[in-house]
Amino acid sequence: MATYENLLLNIQDGILTITINRADKMNALNIDTVREIKAAMQQVYDDASIKGVIITGAGAKAFVAGADIAEIAELSEVNARNFAERGQDVFSMIEHCNKPVIAAVNGFALGGGCELAMACHMRVATTNAKFGQPEVNLGLIPGYGGTQRLPLLIGRGKALEMMMTGDMISADEAKALGLVNHVVAPEELFSTCETILQKIMGKAPLAIGLVIECVNAVFDKEENGFQTEANSFARCCASEDFVEGTNAFLEKRKPAFKGL
């Protein structure tokens, strides 16, 4: 497994944990860190031994407290567009990964950190976590997909309020709004994420990947989500896992899926 300057990677029992390791900077996303997240996600795509992913931040204070303001302050209109598009591409890799990705939010998830968490398929937060898109305080807007994903997760009105006021919300409020799946004590964060992933990893891998693809199609204006679902249903019915799953059900035994 490759080595990184700003990430720590650990794989155990098929679960890859990606830790953004810039605790002294509240795990802020600089350009190099975003580039490394892309490389780490490419490993997820390429390595069949990786079945699920947890993304988290180092230390107890922050998941990711935003982007690197020193870098942002130097942006011009031209390179700012490239800056945003590069980040959007990396977060799209996470969103469209055919293996489950959970954000383990262990503190502040602000700006790019909130956007990173939203790109993951699910979010588990500690009781002390805080979420927000405070870019307007810098004369900016979210640039890594926040204006698109936040309304889909919590609704247009509340998303506009959060992005226009820059206010943070608590983990409990985030859960009530649908931004977070679970709120747990800090010491339960990783065991909760691992339990969810282990349950998913016991299901048919092809079906799991196609669930992700179909759900993403809901939000793709150029794609007919119902047709994507029908096509994906047909693909499942042509798979060995479908035969195994139905036979196991009829024979009252646990299926042994192979992802084929």
PDB file of N, CA and C in Angstrom, residues 59-137:
ATOM      1  N   GLY A  59      -7.057  12.958  15.543  1.00  0.00           N
ATOM      2  CA  GLY A  59      -7.319  13.734  16.742  1.00  0.00           C
ATOM      3  C   GLY A  59      -8.780  13.721  17.144  1.00  0.00           C
ATOM      4  N   ALA A  60      -9.074  14.417  18.229  1.00  0.00           N
ATOM      5  CA  ALA A  60     -10.433  14.402  18.794  1.00  0.00           C
ATOM      6  C   ALA A  60     -11.225  15.661  18.485  1.00  0.00           C
ATOM      7  N   LYS A  61     -10.604  16.644  17.828  1.00  0.00           N
ATOM      8  CA  LYS A  61     -11.279  17.929  17.637  1.00  0.00           C
ATOM      9  C   LYS A  61     -11.995  18.057  16.305  1.00  0.00           C
ATOM     10  N   ALA A  62     -11.413  17.488  15.261  1.00  0.00           N
ATOM     11  CA  ALA A  62     -11.948  17.774  13.931  1.00  0.00           C
ATOM     12  C   ALA A  62     -11.924  16.551  13.032  1.00  0.00           C
ATOM     13  N   PHE A  63     -12.997  16.391  12.290  1.00  0.00           N
ATOM     14  CA  PHE A  63     -13.027  15.504  11.129  1.00  0.00           C
ATOM     15  C   PHE A  63     -12.212  16.211  10.049  1.00  0.00           C
ATOM     16  N   VAL A  64     -12.751  17.267   9.518  1.00  0.00           N
ATOM     17  CA  VAL A  64     -12.035  18.206   8.653  1.00  0.00           C
ATOM     18  C   VAL A  64     -12.684  19.561   8.890  1.00  0.00           C
ATOM     19  N   ALA A  65     -11.886  20.522   9.348  1.00  0.00           N
ATOM     20  CA  ALA A  65     -12.446  21.821   9.727  1.00  0.00           C
ATOM     21  C   ALA A  65     -12.527  22.799   8.573  1.00  0.00           C
ATOM     22  N   GLY A  66     -12.302  22.313   7.346  1.00  0.00           N
ATOM     23  CA  GLY A  66     -12.431  23.186   6.190  1.00  0.00           C
ATOM     24  C   GLY A  66     -11.285  23.009   5.225  1.00  0.00           C
ATOM     25  N   ALA A  67     -11.204  23.927   4.294  1.00  0.00           N
ATOM     26  CA  ALA A  67     -10.091  23.936   3.352  1.00  0.00           C
ATOM     27  C   ALA A  67      -8.950  24.767   3.944  1.00  0.00           C
ATOM     28  N   ASP A  68      -7.800  24.710   3.299  1.00  0.00           N
ATOM     29  CA  ASP A  68      -6.636  25.464   3.740  1.00  0.00           C
ATOM     30  C   ASP A  68      -6.803  26.915   3.279  1.00  0.00           C
ATOM     31  N   ILE A  69      -7.093  27.805   4.230  1.00  0.00           N
ATOM     32  CA  ILE A  69      -7.416  29.202   3.898  1.00  0.00           C
ATOM     33  C   ILE A  69      -6.230  29.907   3.251  1.00  0.00           C
ATOM     34  N   ALA A  70      -5.008  29.554   3.653  1.00  0.00           N
ATOM     35  CA  ALA A  70      -3.826  30.190   3.054  1.00  0.00           C
ATOM     36  C   ALA A  70      -3.766  29.910   1.566  1.00  0.00           C
ATOM     37  N   GLU A  71      -4.123  28.704   1.155  1.00  0.00           N
ATOM     38  CA  GLU A  71      -4.148  28.384  -0.271  1.00  0.00           C
ATOM     39  C   GLU A  71      -5.297  29.098  -0.971  1.00  0.00           C
ATOM     40  N   ILE A  72      -6.458  29.110  -0.351  1.00  0.00           N
ATOM     41  CA  ILE A  72      -7.623  29.736  -0.971  1.00  0.00           C
ATOM     42  C   ILE A  72      -7.388  31.229  -1.188  1.00  0.00           C
ATOM     43  N   ALA A  73      -6.709  31.862  -0.257  1.00  0.00           N
ATOM     44  CA  ALA A  73      -6.479  33.306  -0.344  1.00  0.00           C
ATOM     45  C   ALA A  73      -5.674  33.700  -1.581  1.00  0.00           C
ATOM     46  N   GLU A  74      -4.953  32.754  -2.155  1.00  0.00           N
ATOM     47  CA  GLU A  74      -4.118  33.035  -3.321  1.00  0.00           C
ATOM     48  C   GLU A  74      -4.822  32.765  -4.648  1.00  0.00           C
ATOM     49  N   LEU A  75      -6.080  32.307  -4.609  1.00  0.00           N
ATOM     50  CA  LEU A  75      -6.764  31.908  -5.836  1.00  0.00           C
ATOM     51  C   LEU A  75      -7.201  33.112  -6.670  1.00  0.00           C
ATOM     52  N   SER A  76      -7.095  32.947  -7.990  1.00  0.00           N
ATOM     53  CA  SER A  76      -7.676  33.891  -8.938  1.00  0.00           C
ATOM     54  C   SER A  76      -8.929  33.261  -9.512  1.00  0.00           C
ATOM     55  N   GLU A  77      -9.669  33.996 -10.316  1.00  0.00           N
ATOM     56  CA  GLU A  77     -10.903  33.441 -10.883  1.00  0.00           C
ATOM     57  C   GLU A  77     -10.620  32.195 -11.722  1.00  0.00           C
ATOM     58  N   VAL A  78      -9.532  32.233 -12.498  1.00  0.00           N
ATOM     59  CA  VAL A  78      -9.228  31.109 -13.380  1.00  0.00           C
ATOM     60  C   VAL A  78      -8.816  29.877 -12.591  1.00  0.00           C
ATOM     61  N   ASN A  79      -7.828  30.036 -11.694  1.00  0.00           N
ATOM     62  CA  ASN A  79      -7.387  28.829 -10.989  1.00  0.00           C
ATOM     63  C   ASN A  79      -8.356  28.404  -9.897  1.00  0.00           C
ATOM     64  N   ALA A  80      -9.245  29.309  -9.471  1.00  0.00           N
ATOM     65  CA  ALA A  80     -10.284  28.923  -8.509  1.00  0.00           C
ATOM     66  C   ALA A  80     -11.246  27.923  -9.139  1.00  0.00           C
ATOM     67  N   ARG A  81     -11.572  28.116 -10.397  1.00  0.00           N
ATOM     68  CA  ARG A  81     -12.459  27.170 -11.091  1.00  0.00           C
ATOM     69  C   ARG A  81     -11.810  25.797 -11.162  1.00  0.00           C
ATOM     70  N   ASN A  82     -10.530  25.761 -11.504  1.00  0.00           N
ATOM     71  CA  ASN A  82      -9.814  24.489 -11.547  1.00  0.00           C
ATOM     72  C   ASN A  82      -9.722  23.854 -10.162  1.00  0.00           C
ATOM     73  N   PHE A  83      -9.513  24.688  -9.154  1.00  0.00           N
ATOM     74  CA  PHE A  83      -9.439  24.231  -7.769  1.00  0.00           C
ATOM     75  C   PHE A  83     -10.738  23.530  -7.374  1.00  0.00           C
ATOM     76  N   ALA A  84     -11.864  24.170  -7.678  1.00  0.00           N
ATOM     77  CA  ALA A  84     -13.165  23.594  -7.330  1.00  0.00           C
ATOM     78  C   ALA A  84     -13.426  22.314  -8.115  1.00  0.00           C
ATOM     79  N   GLU A  85     -13.123  22.319  -9.389  1.00  0.00           N
ATOM     80  CA  GLU A  85     -13.402  21.152 -10.232  1.00  0.00           C
ATOM     81  C   GLU A  85     -12.573  19.950  -9.817  1.00  0.00           C
ATOM     82  N   ARG A  86     -11.314  20.177  -9.402  1.00  0.00           N
ATOM     83  CA  ARG A  86     -10.482  19.057  -8.940  1.00  0.00           C
ATOM     84  C   ARG A  86     -11.082  18.425  -7.692  1.00  0.00           C
ATOM     85  N   GLY A  87     -11.502  19.273  -6.754  1.00  0.00           N
ATOM     86  CA  GLY A  87     -12.122  18.747  -5.536  1.00  0.00           C
ATOM     87  C   GLY A  87     -13.424  18.031  -5.823  1.00  0.00           C
ATOM     88  N   GLN A  88     -14.227  18.584  -6.713  1.00  0.00           N
ATOM     89  CA  GLN A  88     -15.491  17.939  -7.082  1.00  0.00           C
ATOM     90  C   GLN A  88     -15.248  16.564  -7.694  1.00  0.00           C
ATOM     91  N   ASP A  89     -14.217  16.447  -8.528  1.00  0.00           N
ATOM     92  CA  ASP A  89     -13.903  15.169  -9.160  1.00  0.00           C
ATOM     93  C   ASP A  89     -13.533  14.113  -8.118  1.00  0.00           C
ATOM     94  N   VAL A  90     -12.727  14.507  -7.128  1.00  0.00           N
ATOM     95  CA  VAL A  90     -12.309  13.566  -6.089  1.00  0.00           C
ATOM     96  C   VAL A  90     -13.512  13.125  -5.251  1.00  0.00           C
ATOM     97  N   PHE A  91     -14.357  14.073  -4.876  1.00  0.00           N
ATOM     98  CA  PHE A  91     -15.516  13.730  -4.055  1.00  0.00           C
ATOM     99  C   PHE A  91     -16.517  12.901  -4.841  1.00  0.00           C
ATOM    100  N   SER A  92     -16.565  13.098  -6.160  1.00  0.00           N
ATOM    101  CA  SER A  92     -17.420  12.268  -7.007  1.00  0.00           C
ATOM    102  C   SER A  92     -16.917  10.828  -7.014  1.00  0.00           C
ATOM    103  N   MET A  93     -15.592  10.637  -6.956  1.00  0.00           N
ATOM    104  CA  MET A  93     -15.040   9.279  -6.861  1.00  0.00           C
ATOM    105  C   MET A  93     -15.572   8.564  -5.623  1.00  0.00           C
ATOM    106  N   ILE A  94     -15.661   9.300  -4.526  1.00  0.00           N
ATOM    107  CA  ILE A  94     -16.178   8.720  -3.279  1.00  0.00           C
ATOM    108  C   ILE A  94     -17.653   8.384  -3.441  1.00  0.00           C
ATOM    109  N   GLU A  95     -18.419   9.333  -3.933  1.00  0.00           N
ATOM    110  CA  GLU A  95     -19.864   9.172  -4.066  1.00  0.00           C
ATOM    111  C   GLU A  95     -20.228   8.012  -4.980  1.00  0.00           C
ATOM    112  N   HIS A  96     -19.451   7.804  -6.035  1.00  0.00           N
ATOM    113  CA  HIS A  96     -19.769   6.777  -7.026  1.00  0.00           C
ATOM    114  C   HIS A  96     -18.997   5.478  -6.821  1.00  0.00           C
ATOM    115  N   CYS A  97     -18.259   5.360  -5.736  1.00  0.00           N
ATOM    116  CA  CYS A  97     -17.560   4.117  -5.446  1.00  0.00           C
ATOM    117  C   CYS A  97     -18.581   2.998  -5.256  1.00  0.00           C
ATOM    118  N   ASN A  98     -18.296   1.827  -5.814  1.00  0.00           N
ATOM    119  CA  ASN A  98     -19.245   0.716  -5.705  1.00  0.00           C
ATOM    120  C   ASN A  98     -19.063  -0.097  -4.428  1.00  0.00           C
ATOM    121  N   LYS A  99     -18.214   0.411  -3.531  1.00  0.00           N
ATOM    122  CA  LYS A  99     -18.048  -0.170  -2.194  1.00  0.00           C
ATOM    123  C   LYS A  99     -18.509   0.864  -1.169  1.00  0.00           C
ATOM    124  N   PRO A 100     -19.123   0.439  -0.069  1.00  0.00           N
ATOM    125  CA  PRO A 100     -19.671   1.407   0.886  1.00  0.00           C
ATOM    126  C   PRO A 100     -18.592   2.249   1.547  1.00  0.00           C
ATOM    127  N   VAL A 101     -18.843   3.552   1.618  1.00  0.00           N
ATOM    128  CA  VAL A 101     -17.916   4.500   2.245  1.00  0.00           C
ATOM    129  C   VAL A 101     -18.665   5.243   3.343  1.00  0.00           C
ATOM    130  N   ILE A 102     -18.154   5.174   4.574  1.00  0.00           N
ATOM    131  CA  ILE A 102     -18.773   5.844   5.712  1.00  0.00           C
ATOM    132  C   ILE A 102     -17.847   6.935   6.224  1.00  0.00           C
ATOM    133  N   ALA A 103     -18.397   8.120   6.460  1.00  0.00           N
ATOM    134  CA  ALA A 103     -17.657   9.188   7.122  1.00  0.00           C
ATOM    135  C   ALA A 103     -17.822   9.020   8.625  1.00  0.00           C
ATOM    136  N   ALA A 104     -16.700   8.857   9.327  1.00  0.00           N
ATOM    137  CA  ALA A 104     -16.701   8.794  10.791  1.00  0.00           C
ATOM    138  C   ALA A 104     -16.337  10.190  11.287  1.00  0.00           C
ATOM    139  N   VAL A 105     -17.364  10.968  11.607  1.00  0.00           N
ATOM    140  CA  VAL A 105     -17.179  12.402  11.878  1.00  0.00           C
ATOM    141  C   VAL A 105     -16.919  12.588  13.367  1.00  0.00           C
ATOM    142  N   ASN A 106     -15.675  12.917  13.691  1.00  0.00           N
ATOM    143  CA  ASN A 106     -15.214  12.945  15.073  1.00  0.00           C
ATOM    144  C   ASN A 106     -14.926  14.362  15.563  1.00  0.00           C
ATOM    145  N   GLY A 107     -15.735  15.319  15.164  1.00  0.00           N
ATOM    146  CA  GLY A 107     -15.519  16.706  15.582  1.00  0.00           C
ATOM    147  C   GLY A 107     -16.066  17.649  14.525  1.00  0.00           C
ATOM    148  N   PHE A 108     -15.359  18.739  14.274  1.00  0.00           N
ATOM    149  CA  PHE A 108     -15.827  19.736  13.313  1.00  0.00           C
ATOM    150  C   PHE A 108     -15.782  19.187  11.883  1.00  0.00           C
ATOM    151  N   ALA A 109     -16.895  19.324  11.187  1.00  0.00           N
ATOM    152  CA  ALA A 109     -16.979  19.015   9.757  1.00  0.00           C
ATOM    153  C   ALA A 109     -17.514  20.273   9.089  1.00  0.00           C
ATOM    154  N   LEU A 110     -16.606  21.152   8.734  1.00  0.00           N
ATOM    155  CA  LEU A 110     -16.977  22.476   8.245  1.00  0.00           C
ATOM    156  C   LEU A 110     -16.437  22.680   6.835  1.00  0.00           C
ATOM    157  N   GLY A 111     -17.171  23.438   6.028  1.00  0.00           N
ATOM    158  CA  GLY A 111     -16.708  23.749   4.680  1.00  0.00           C
ATOM    159  C   GLY A 111     -16.418  22.491   3.896  1.00  0.00           C
ATOM    160  N   GLY A 112     -15.175  22.368   3.424  1.00  0.00           N
ATOM    161  CA  GLY A 112     -14.783  21.186   2.674  1.00  0.00           C
ATOM    162  C   GLY A 112     -14.934  19.908   3.468  1.00  0.00           C
ATOM    163  N   GLY A 113     -14.874  19.990   4.788  1.00  0.00           N
ATOM    164  CA  GLY A 113     -15.075  18.809   5.630  1.00  0.00           C
ATOM    165  C   GLY A 113     -16.508  18.328   5.604  1.00  0.00           C
ATOM    166  N   CYS A 114     -17.444  19.247   5.642  1.00  0.00           N
ATOM    167  CA  CYS A 114     -18.852  18.886   5.517  1.00  0.00           C
ATOM    168  C   CYS A 114     -19.113  18.322   4.126  1.00  0.00           C
ATOM    169  N   GLU A 115     -18.486  18.916   3.120  1.00  0.00           N
ATOM    170  CA  GLU A 115     -18.649  18.429   1.742  1.00  0.00           C
ATOM    171  C   GLU A 115     -18.058  17.025   1.582  1.00  0.00           C
ATOM    172  N   LEU A 116     -16.921  16.767   2.222  1.00  0.00           N
ATOM    173  CA  LEU A 116     -16.329  15.438   2.178  1.00  0.00           C
ATOM    174  C   LEU A 116     -17.257  14.419   2.831  1.00  0.00           C
ATOM    175  N   ALA A 117     -17.800  14.760   3.983  1.00  0.00           N
ATOM    176  CA  ALA A 117     -18.716  13.853   4.672  1.00  0.00           C
ATOM    177  C   ALA A 117     -19.943  13.572   3.816  1.00  0.00           C
ATOM    178  N   MET A 118     -20.474  14.597   3.143  1.00  0.00           N
ATOM    179  CA  MET A 118     -21.672  14.416   2.325  1.00  0.00           C
ATOM    180  C   MET A 118     -21.402  13.558   1.100  1.00  0.00           C
ATOM    181  N   ALA A 119     -20.160  13.538   0.620  1.00  0.00           N
ATOM    182  CA  ALA A 119     -19.824  12.709  -0.534  1.00  0.00           C
ATOM    183  C   ALA A 119     -19.810  11.228  -0.167  1.00  0.00           C
ATOM    184  N   CYS A 120     -19.621  10.917   1.110  1.00  0.00           N
ATOM    185  CA  CYS A 120     -19.653   9.531   1.566  1.00  0.00           C
ATOM    186  C   CYS A 120     -21.094   9.018   1.535  1.00  0.00           C
ATOM    187  N   HIS A 121     -21.249   7.709   1.513  1.00  0.00           N
ATOM    188  CA  HIS A 121     -22.584   7.121   1.405  1.00  0.00           C
ATOM    189  C   HIS A 121     -23.384   7.256   2.686  1.00  0.00           C
ATOM    190  N   MET A 122     -22.700   7.298   3.820  1.00  0.00           N
ATOM    191  CA  MET A 122     -23.338   7.445   5.124  1.00  0.00           C
ATOM    192  C   MET A 122     -22.435   8.254   6.029  1.00  0.00           C
ATOM    193  N   ARG A 123     -23.027   8.778   7.106  1.00  0.00           N
ATOM    194  CA  ARG A 123     -22.279   9.551   8.075  1.00  0.00           C
ATOM    195  C   ARG A 123     -22.637   9.096   9.484  1.00  0.00           C
ATOM    196  N   VAL A 124     -21.610   8.781  10.265  1.00  0.00           N
ATOM    197  CA  VAL A 124     -21.775   8.485  11.686  1.00  0.00           C
ATOM    198  C   VAL A 124     -20.998   9.560  12.433  1.00  0.00           C
ATOM    199  N   ALA A 125     -21.638  10.225  13.377  1.00  0.00           N
ATOM    200  CA  ALA A 125     -21.015  11.365  14.056  1.00  0.00           C
ATOM    201  C   ALA A 125     -20.947  11.140  15.563  1.00  0.00           C
ATOM    202  N   THR A 126     -19.923  11.700  16.164  1.00  0.00           N
ATOM    203  CA  THR A 126     -19.841  11.701  17.618  1.00  0.00           C
ATOM    204  C   THR A 126     -20.740  12.805  18.172  1.00  0.00           C
ATOM    205  N   THR A 127     -21.059  12.686  19.452  1.00  0.00           N
ATOM    206  CA  THR A 127     -21.973  13.654  20.085  1.00  0.00           C
ATOM    207  C   THR A 127     -21.445  15.077  20.043  1.00  0.00           C
ATOM    208  N   ASN A 128     -20.119  15.243  19.942  1.00  0.00           N
ATOM    209  CA  ASN A 128     -19.534  16.584  19.917  1.00  0.00           C
ATOM    210  C   ASN A 128     -19.296  17.117  18.509  1.00  0.00           C
ATOM    211  N   ALA A 129     -19.740  16.398  17.491  1.00  0.00           N
ATOM    212  CA  ALA A 129     -19.512  16.835  16.109  1.00  0.00           C
ATOM    213  C   ALA A 129     -20.337  18.081  15.788  1.00  0.00           C
ATOM    214  N   LYS A 130     -19.814  18.879  14.895  1.00  0.00           N
ATOM    215  CA  LYS A 130     -20.499  20.085  14.412  1.00  0.00           C
ATOM    216  C   LYS A 130     -20.377  20.109  12.892  1.00  0.00           C
ATOM    217  N   PHE A 131     -21.453  20.522  12.232  1.00  0.00           N
ATOM    218  CA  PHE A 131     -21.486  20.581  10.771  1.00  0.00           C
ATOM    219  C   PHE A 131     -21.804  22.004  10.325  1.00  0.00           C
ATOM    220  N   GLY A 132     -21.211  22.413   9.204  1.00  0.00           N
ATOM    221  CA  GLY A 132     -21.526  23.733   8.689  1.00  0.00           C
ATOM    222  C   GLY A 132     -20.852  24.013   7.359  1.00  0.00           C
ATOM    223  N   GLN A 133     -21.425  24.960   6.637  1.00  0.00           N
ATOM    224  CA  GLN A 133     -20.844  25.476   5.388  1.00  0.00           C
ATOM    225  C   GLN A 133     -20.675  26.984   5.569  1.00  0.00           C
ATOM    226  N   PRO A 134     -19.582  27.396   6.232  1.00  0.00           N
ATOM    227  CA  PRO A 134     -19.425  28.808   6.598  1.00  0.00           C
ATOM    228  C   PRO A 134     -18.682  29.653   5.566  1.00  0.00           C
ATOM    229  N   GLU A 135     -18.659  29.211   4.310  1.00  0.00           N
ATOM    230  CA  GLU A 135     -17.837  29.896   3.299  1.00  0.00           C
ATOM    231  C   GLU A 135     -18.213  31.355   3.097  1.00  0.00           C
ATOM    232  N   VAL A 136     -19.500  31.702   3.317  1.00  0.00           N
ATOM    233  CA  VAL A 136     -19.901  33.103   3.104  1.00  0.00           C
ATOM    234  C   VAL A 136     -19.145  34.052   4.026  1.00  0.00           C
ATOM    235  N   ASN A 137     -18.630  33.532   5.150  1.00  0.00           N
ATOM    236  CA  ASN A 137     -17.845  34.373   6.056  1.00  0.00           C
ATOM    237  C   ASN A 137     -16.531  34.816   5.424  1.00  0.00           C
TER     238      ASN A 137
END
